[in-house]
mmCIF file of C-alpha atoms in Angstrom:
data_model
loop_
_atom_site.group_PDB
_atom_site.id
_atom_site.type_symbol
_atom_site.label_atom_id
_atom_site.label_comp_id
_atom_site.label_asym_id
_atom_site.label_seq_id
_atom_site.Cartn_x
_atom_site.Cartn_y
_atom_site.Cartn_z
ATOM 1 C CA LEU A 1 -78.685 -6.041 -81.554
ATOM 2 C CA ILE A 2 -80.341 -8.972 -80.540
ATOM 3 C CA CYS A 3 -81.859 -11.389 -83.604
ATOM 4 C CA THR A 4 -85.000 -13.026 -82.096
ATOM 5 C CA GLY A 5 -86.573 -16.377 -83.547
ATOM 6 C CA PHE A 6 -90.458 -16.780 -84.185
ATOM 7 C CA ILE A 7 -93.396 -16.623 -81.680
ATOM 8 C CA ASN A 8 -95.800 -19.601 -82.722
ATOM 9 C CA ALA A 9 -98.625 -20.552 -81.351
ATOM 10 C CA SER A 10 -98.679 -23.307 -78.175
ATOM 11 C CA ASP A 11 -99.386 -26.267 -80.802
ATOM 12 C CA GLY A 12 -96.469 -25.063 -82.848
ATOM 13 C CA LYS A 13 -98.258 -23.357 -85.512
ATOM 14 C CA LYS A 14 -97.616 -20.116 -87.421
ATOM 15 C CA MET A 15 -100.242 -17.475 -85.630
ATOM 16 C CA SER A 16 -103.149 -17.428 -87.700
ATOM 17 C CA LYS A 17 -106.394 -14.791 -87.041
ATOM 18 C CA LYS A 18 -107.985 -17.635 -89.479
ATOM 19 C CA LEU A 19 -107.227 -20.580 -87.044
ATOM 20 C CA GLY A 20 -107.999 -18.550 -83.832
ATOM 21 C CA ASN A 21 -105.113 -20.172 -82.661
ATOM 22 C CA TYR A 22 -103.658 -17.116 -80.590
ATOM 23 C CA THR A 23 -104.981 -15.186 -77.695
ATOM 24 C CA ASP A 24 -104.553 -11.750 -78.214
ATOM 25 C CA PRO A 25 -101.224 -10.288 -76.145
ATOM 26 C CA LEU A 26 -103.055 -7.167 -75.118
ATOM 27 C CA GLU A 27 -105.205 -9.794 -73.654
ATOM 28 C CA LEU A 28 -102.757 -11.971 -72.337
ATOM 29 C CA MET A 29 -101.219 -8.402 -71.110
ATOM 30 C CA ASP A 30 -104.570 -7.025 -68.974
ATOM 31 C CA LYS A 31 -105.087 -10.413 -67.708
ATOM 32 C CA TYR A 32 -101.721 -11.344 -66.327
ATOM 33 C CA SER A 33 -99.930 -7.728 -66.296
ATOM 34 C CA SER A 34 -96.926 -6.728 -69.444
ATOM 35 C CA ASP A 35 -94.196 -7.404 -67.147
ATOM 36 C CA SER A 36 -95.049 -11.482 -66.649
ATOM 37 C CA PHE A 37 -95.710 -11.216 -70.714
ATOM 38 C CA ARG A 38 -92.195 -9.441 -71.037
ATOM 39 C CA PHE A 39 -90.676 -11.491 -68.404
ATOM 40 C CA LEU A 40 -91.599 -14.464 -70.282
ATOM 41 C CA MET A 41 -90.244 -13.625 -73.619
ATOM 42 C CA LEU A 42 -87.068 -12.413 -72.549
ATOM 43 C CA SER A 43 -86.483 -15.691 -70.664
ATOM 44 C CA SER A 44 -87.583 -17.502 -73.552
ATOM 45 C CA PRO A 45 -84.954 -19.072 -76.562
ATOM 46 C CA LEU A 46 -86.193 -16.246 -78.829
ATOM 47 C CA THR A 47 -83.685 -13.680 -77.607
ATOM 48 C CA ASN A 48 -81.126 -16.339 -78.845
ATOM 49 C CA GLY A 49 -82.768 -16.329 -82.010
ATOM 50 C CA GLU A 50 -84.720 -19.879 -81.434
ATOM 51 C CA ASN A 51 -88.185 -20.261 -82.378
ATOM 52 C CA PHE A 52 -90.770 -20.031 -78.825
ATOM 53 C CA ASN A 53 -94.733 -21.679 -78.545
ATOM 54 C CA LEU A 54 -96.722 -19.100 -77.041
ATOM 55 C CA ALA A 55 -98.793 -20.677 -73.962
ATOM 56 C CA ASP A 56 -101.433 -18.726 -72.123
ATOM 57 C CA LYS A 57 -100.135 -21.411 -69.252
ATOM 58 C CA ASP A 58 -96.932 -20.127 -69.614
ATOM 59 C CA VAL A 59 -97.822 -16.065 -68.686
ATOM 60 C CA GLY A 60 -99.789 -17.162 -65.584
ATOM 61 C CA ASP A 61 -97.216 -19.267 -64.279
ATOM 62 C CA VAL A 62 -94.219 -16.255 -64.544
ATOM 63 C CA ALA A 63 -97.483 -13.974 -63.212
ATOM 64 C CA ARG A 64 -97.892 -16.566 -60.136
ATOM 65 C CA LYS A 65 -93.985 -16.474 -59.553
ATOM 66 C CA LEU A 66 -93.528 -12.759 -60.115
ATOM 67 C CA GLY A 67 -96.236 -12.817 -56.686
ATOM 68 C CA MET A 68 -94.308 -13.921 -54.553
ATOM 69 C CA VAL A 69 -92.485 -10.350 -54.483
ATOM 70 C CA TRP A 70 -95.672 -8.828 -53.814
ATOM 71 C CA ASN A 71 -96.245 -11.605 -50.926
ATOM 72 C CA MET A 72 -93.072 -10.739 -49.488
ATOM 73 C CA TYR A 73 -93.730 -7.441 -49.372
ATOM 74 C CA ASP A 74 -97.210 -7.326 -47.677
ATOM 75 C CA PHE A 75 -95.526 -9.785 -44.977
ATOM 76 C CA PHE A 76 -93.109 -7.313 -44.385
ATOM 77 C CA THR A 77 -95.021 -4.305 -44.639
ATOM 78 C CA MET A 78 -97.744 -5.879 -42.240
ATOM 79 C CA TYR A 79 -95.827 -6.305 -39.059
ATOM 80 C CA ALA A 80 -93.655 -3.774 -40.351
ATOM 81 C CA GLU A 81 -96.743 -1.339 -39.357
ATOM 82 C CA VAL A 82 -97.412 -2.718 -35.973
ATOM 83 C CA ASP A 83 -93.781 -2.736 -34.976
ATOM 84 C CA GLY A 84 -93.550 1.019 -36.155
ATOM 85 C CA TRP A 85 -90.201 0.051 -38.102
ATOM 86 C CA GLU A 86 -89.407 2.934 -41.003
ATOM 87 C CA TYR A 87 -86.102 2.889 -43.556
ATOM 88 C CA ASP A 88 -84.125 5.466 -42.474
ATOM 89 C CA GLY A 89 -83.437 6.008 -46.614
ATOM 90 C CA LYS A 90 -79.876 4.901 -46.616
ATOM 91 C CA LEU A 91 -79.313 1.767 -48.368
ATOM 92 C CA ASN A 92 -76.521 0.141 -47.052
ATOM 93 C CA ASP A 93 -75.390 -3.479 -47.884
ATOM 94 C CA PRO A 94 -75.981 -4.983 -44.264
ATOM 95 C CA LEU A 95 -74.157 -8.311 -44.422
ATOM 96 C CA GLU A 96 -71.187 -7.817 -42.131
ATOM 97 C CA SER A 97 -73.457 -6.503 -39.379
ATOM 98 C CA LEU A 98 -75.656 -9.552 -39.362
ATOM 99 C CA LYS A 99 -75.408 -12.312 -37.463
ATOM 100 C CA ASN A 100 -78.306 -14.538 -38.004
ATOM 101 C CA PRO A 101 -77.390 -17.582 -40.669
ATOM 102 C CA LEU A 102 -80.755 -16.774 -42.230
ATOM 103 C CA ASP A 103 -79.918 -13.192 -42.968
ATOM 104 C CA VAL A 104 -76.470 -13.783 -44.130
ATOM 105 C CA TRP A 105 -77.403 -16.322 -45.981
ATOM 106 C CA VAL A 106 -80.197 -14.512 -47.878
ATOM 107 C CA VAL A 107 -78.049 -11.409 -48.288
ATOM 108 C CA SER A 108 -75.364 -13.741 -49.999
ATOM 109 C CA ARG A 109 -77.548 -15.160 -52.477
ATOM 110 C CA LEU A 110 -79.305 -11.916 -53.381
ATOM 111 C CA HIS A 111 -75.550 -11.128 -54.086
ATOM 112 C CA GLN A 112 -74.867 -13.968 -55.856
ATOM 113 C CA LEU A 113 -77.977 -13.508 -58.129
ATOM 114 C CA VAL A 114 -76.860 -10.021 -58.976
ATOM 115 C CA ALA A 115 -73.795 -10.921 -59.982
ATOM 116 C CA GLU A 116 -75.060 -13.915 -61.880
ATOM 117 C CA VAL A 117 -77.490 -11.579 -64.036
ATOM 118 C CA GLU A 118 -74.494 -8.815 -64.359
ATOM 119 C CA GLU A 119 -72.401 -11.501 -65.980
ATOM 120 C CA ARG A 120 -75.012 -13.185 -68.396
ATOM 121 C CA THR A 121 -76.515 -9.762 -69.148
ATOM 122 C CA GLU A 122 -73.322 -8.413 -69.995
ATOM 123 C CA ALA A 123 -72.541 -11.556 -72.230
ATOM 124 C CA TYR A 124 -76.240 -10.122 -74.022
ATOM 125 C CA ASP A 125 -77.400 -13.465 -73.180
ATOM 126 C CA LEU A 126 -80.966 -12.811 -71.603
ATOM 127 C CA GLN A 127 -82.556 -16.010 -71.452
ATOM 128 C CA GLY A 128 -79.487 -17.062 -69.012
ATOM 129 C CA ALA A 129 -79.504 -13.936 -67.177
ATOM 130 C CA LEU A 130 -83.499 -14.123 -66.134
ATOM 131 C CA LYS A 131 -82.860 -18.065 -65.470
ATOM 132 C CA PRO A 132 -81.919 -17.902 -61.758
ATOM 133 C CA ILE A 133 -84.324 -15.316 -60.893
ATOM 134 C CA LEU A 134 -87.518 -16.926 -60.112
ATOM 135 C CA PRO A 135 -85.746 -20.091 -58.023
ATOM 136 C CA PHE A 136 -83.871 -16.707 -55.687
ATOM 137 C CA LEU A 137 -87.915 -15.653 -55.565
ATOM 138 C CA ASP A 138 -88.704 -18.869 -54.298
ATOM 139 C CA ASP A 139 -85.818 -19.622 -52.078
ATOM 140 C CA ALA A 140 -86.586 -15.631 -50.239
ATOM 141 C CA SER A 141 -89.895 -16.467 -50.280
ATOM 142 C CA ASN A 142 -90.312 -20.443 -48.915
ATOM 143 C CA TRP A 143 -87.158 -20.521 -47.324
ATOM 144 C CA PHE A 144 -86.164 -17.116 -45.542
ATOM 145 C CA VAL A 145 -89.790 -15.512 -45.019
ATOM 146 C CA ARG A 146 -90.881 -18.801 -44.021
ATOM 147 C CA ARG A 147 -88.282 -19.767 -41.563
ATOM 148 C CA SER A 148 -88.300 -16.266 -40.019
ATOM 149 C CA ARG A 149 -91.612 -15.672 -39.880
ATOM 150 C CA ARG A 150 -91.318 -15.803 -35.798
ATOM 151 C CA ARG A 151 -88.497 -13.308 -35.908
ATOM 152 C CA PHE A 152 -91.220 -10.854 -37.309
ATOM 153 C CA TRP A 153 -93.562 -11.387 -34.357
ATOM 154 C CA LYS A 154 -93.381 -10.548 -30.470
ATOM 155 C CA SER A 155 -89.813 -11.165 -30.057
ATOM 156 C CA GLU A 156 -87.296 -11.197 -26.523
ATOM 157 C CA ASP A 157 -84.475 -10.065 -28.943
ATOM 158 C CA ASP A 158 -85.423 -7.089 -30.242
ATOM 159 C CA GLY A 159 -81.946 -6.821 -32.005
ATOM 160 C CA ASP A 160 -82.824 -9.478 -34.155
ATOM 161 C CA LYS A 161 -86.293 -8.467 -35.189
ATOM 162 C CA SER A 162 -84.706 -5.232 -36.351
ATOM 163 C CA ASP A 163 -82.247 -7.511 -38.233
ATOM 164 C CA ALA A 164 -84.728 -9.521 -39.785
ATOM 165 C CA TYR A 165 -86.813 -6.166 -40.972
ATOM 166 C CA GLU A 166 -83.525 -4.424 -41.878
ATOM 167 C CA THR A 167 -82.609 -7.795 -44.223
ATOM 168 C CA LEU A 168 -85.930 -8.231 -45.740
ATOM 169 C CA HIS A 169 -85.844 -4.468 -46.449
ATOM 170 C CA TYR A 170 -83.119 -4.444 -48.460
ATOM 171 C CA VAL A 171 -83.321 -7.396 -50.249
ATOM 172 C CA LEU A 172 -86.755 -6.561 -51.902
ATOM 173 C CA VAL A 173 -85.202 -2.765 -52.596
ATOM 174 C CA ARG A 174 -82.190 -4.695 -54.393
ATOM 175 C CA LEU A 175 -84.879 -6.825 -55.781
ATOM 176 C CA ALA A 176 -86.708 -3.755 -57.471
ATOM 177 C CA TYR A 177 -83.032 -2.986 -58.832
ATOM 178 C CA LEU A 178 -82.408 -6.144 -60.420
ATOM 179 C CA LEU A 179 -85.301 -6.885 -61.828
ATOM 180 C CA ALA A 180 -85.763 -2.774 -62.948
ATOM 181 C CA PRO A 181 -84.569 -3.895 -66.828
ATOM 182 C CA PHE A 182 -86.948 -6.858 -66.918
ATOM 183 C CA THR A 183 -90.501 -5.745 -65.167
ATOM 184 C CA PRO A 184 -90.354 -2.193 -65.203
ATOM 185 C CA PHE A 185 -93.741 -1.860 -64.409
ATOM 186 C CA LEU A 186 -92.796 -3.740 -61.145
ATOM 187 C CA ALA A 187 -89.772 -2.579 -60.071
ATOM 188 C CA ASP A 188 -90.900 1.133 -60.417
ATOM 189 C CA GLU A 189 -94.039 0.286 -57.726
ATOM 190 C CA LEU A 190 -92.404 -1.897 -55.276
ATOM 191 C CA TYR A 191 -88.966 0.694 -55.663
ATOM 192 C CA GLU A 192 -91.650 3.713 -54.353
ATOM 193 C CA LYS A 193 -93.431 1.776 -52.208
ATOM 194 C CA LEU A 194 -90.490 0.395 -49.841
ATOM 195 C CA THR A 195 -88.223 3.712 -49.907
ATOM 196 C CA GLY A 196 -90.880 6.846 -50.505
ATOM 197 C CA ASP A 197 -88.495 8.095 -53.051
ATOM 198 C CA THR A 198 -90.908 9.231 -55.843
ATOM 199 C CA GLU A 199 -87.922 9.863 -58.354
ATOM 200 C CA SER A 200 -88.321 6.609 -61.095
ATOM 201 C CA ILE A 201 -85.772 3.569 -60.695
ATOM 202 C CA HIS A 202 -85.264 3.436 -64.322
ATOM 203 C CA LEU A 203 -83.179 7.062 -63.157
ATOM 204 C CA LYS A 204 -81.073 5.126 -60.582
ATOM 205 C CA ASP A 205 -77.549 4.009 -61.359
ATOM 206 C CA TRP A 206 -77.328 0.005 -61.110
ATOM 207 C CA LEU A 207 -75.904 -1.543 -58.176
ATOM 208 C CA PRO A 208 -73.470 -3.629 -58.306
ATOM 209 C CA ALA A 209 -73.119 -7.117 -56.686
ATOM 210 C CA GLY A 210 -72.159 -7.498 -52.521
ATOM 211 C CA LYS A 211 -69.772 -9.753 -50.972
ATOM 212 C CA VAL A 212 -70.900 -13.350 -50.448
ATOM 213 C CA ASN A 213 -70.402 -15.266 -47.487
ATOM 214 C CA GLN A 214 -69.472 -18.688 -49.417
ATOM 215 C CA LEU A 215 -69.098 -20.401 -46.179
ATOM 216 C CA VAL A 216 -73.054 -19.825 -44.317
ATOM 217 C CA MET A 217 -74.320 -20.707 -48.074
ATOM 218 C CA ASP A 218 -72.493 -24.385 -48.263
ATOM 219 C CA ASP A 219 -74.075 -24.712 -44.474
ATOM 220 C CA MET A 220 -77.572 -23.372 -45.365
ATOM 221 C CA GLU A 221 -76.976 -26.388 -49.097
ATOM 222 C CA LYS A 222 -76.618 -28.811 -46.515
ATOM 223 C CA VAL A 223 -79.440 -28.110 -44.006
ATOM 224 C CA ARG A 224 -82.236 -27.660 -47.002
ATOM 225 C CA GLU A 225 -81.056 -31.171 -48.268
ATOM 226 C CA TYR A 226 -81.743 -32.577 -44.700
ATOM 227 C CA VAL A 227 -84.676 -30.836 -44.559
ATOM 228 C CA ASN A 228 -85.915 -32.209 -47.755
ATOM 229 C CA GLU A 229 -84.519 -35.688 -46.998
ATOM 230 C CA GLY A 230 -86.897 -35.702 -44.312
ATOM 231 C CA LEU A 231 -89.850 -34.325 -45.772
ATOM 232 C CA GLY A 232 -89.086 -37.295 -48.561
ATOM 233 C CA LEU A 233 -89.199 -39.641 -45.595
ATOM 234 C CA ARG A 234 -92.191 -38.633 -44.248
ATOM 235 C CA ALA A 235 -94.598 -39.031 -46.935
#
């Protein structure tokens, strides 16, 4: 049983038709998607019994961040179609066979995320469970995909290119499993598009977290610190 707090208008006052101080939730969902609205509600203090001031902008911010999933999907499919890369129907954890540090890092980072979401949901802490999801999407999109972009172009190393495809596909499918309880429509559509499986992802078993290569995780954290320092100096 989860006891929620009260949803107030953005000014902190009680929602009132007379005052007209809120947007109809159905309008918000039509504009930004019901998944975005649901994600915001589940990640808010409401699920811990506290009150929450609902601002339209917050739903829009979540929608924009969830949109990174589709940005990665579009990037993947654009190059996969050109190269004729196809999913073989087997969703195997590729971590042990990967050689590129970027691949090892993002799969380890994914497993770390799944473990954290599992731990928090088991404790009925939905706000804590959703907290690390959007930062991971930012990492996957703005670090892994951006750093790997050249690997998807015409490459002299077809093995590395194949690993890049397998890694990004694996991450996106696993994201569909992870997001299913929180963004059910996005997860279902993403899963079917990536696998061709028409059975709903909501009928699948939850996939537990895999291993984490902590050495690569630590090294990548240092690299990103150096990059941020360099960007800071340049600015």
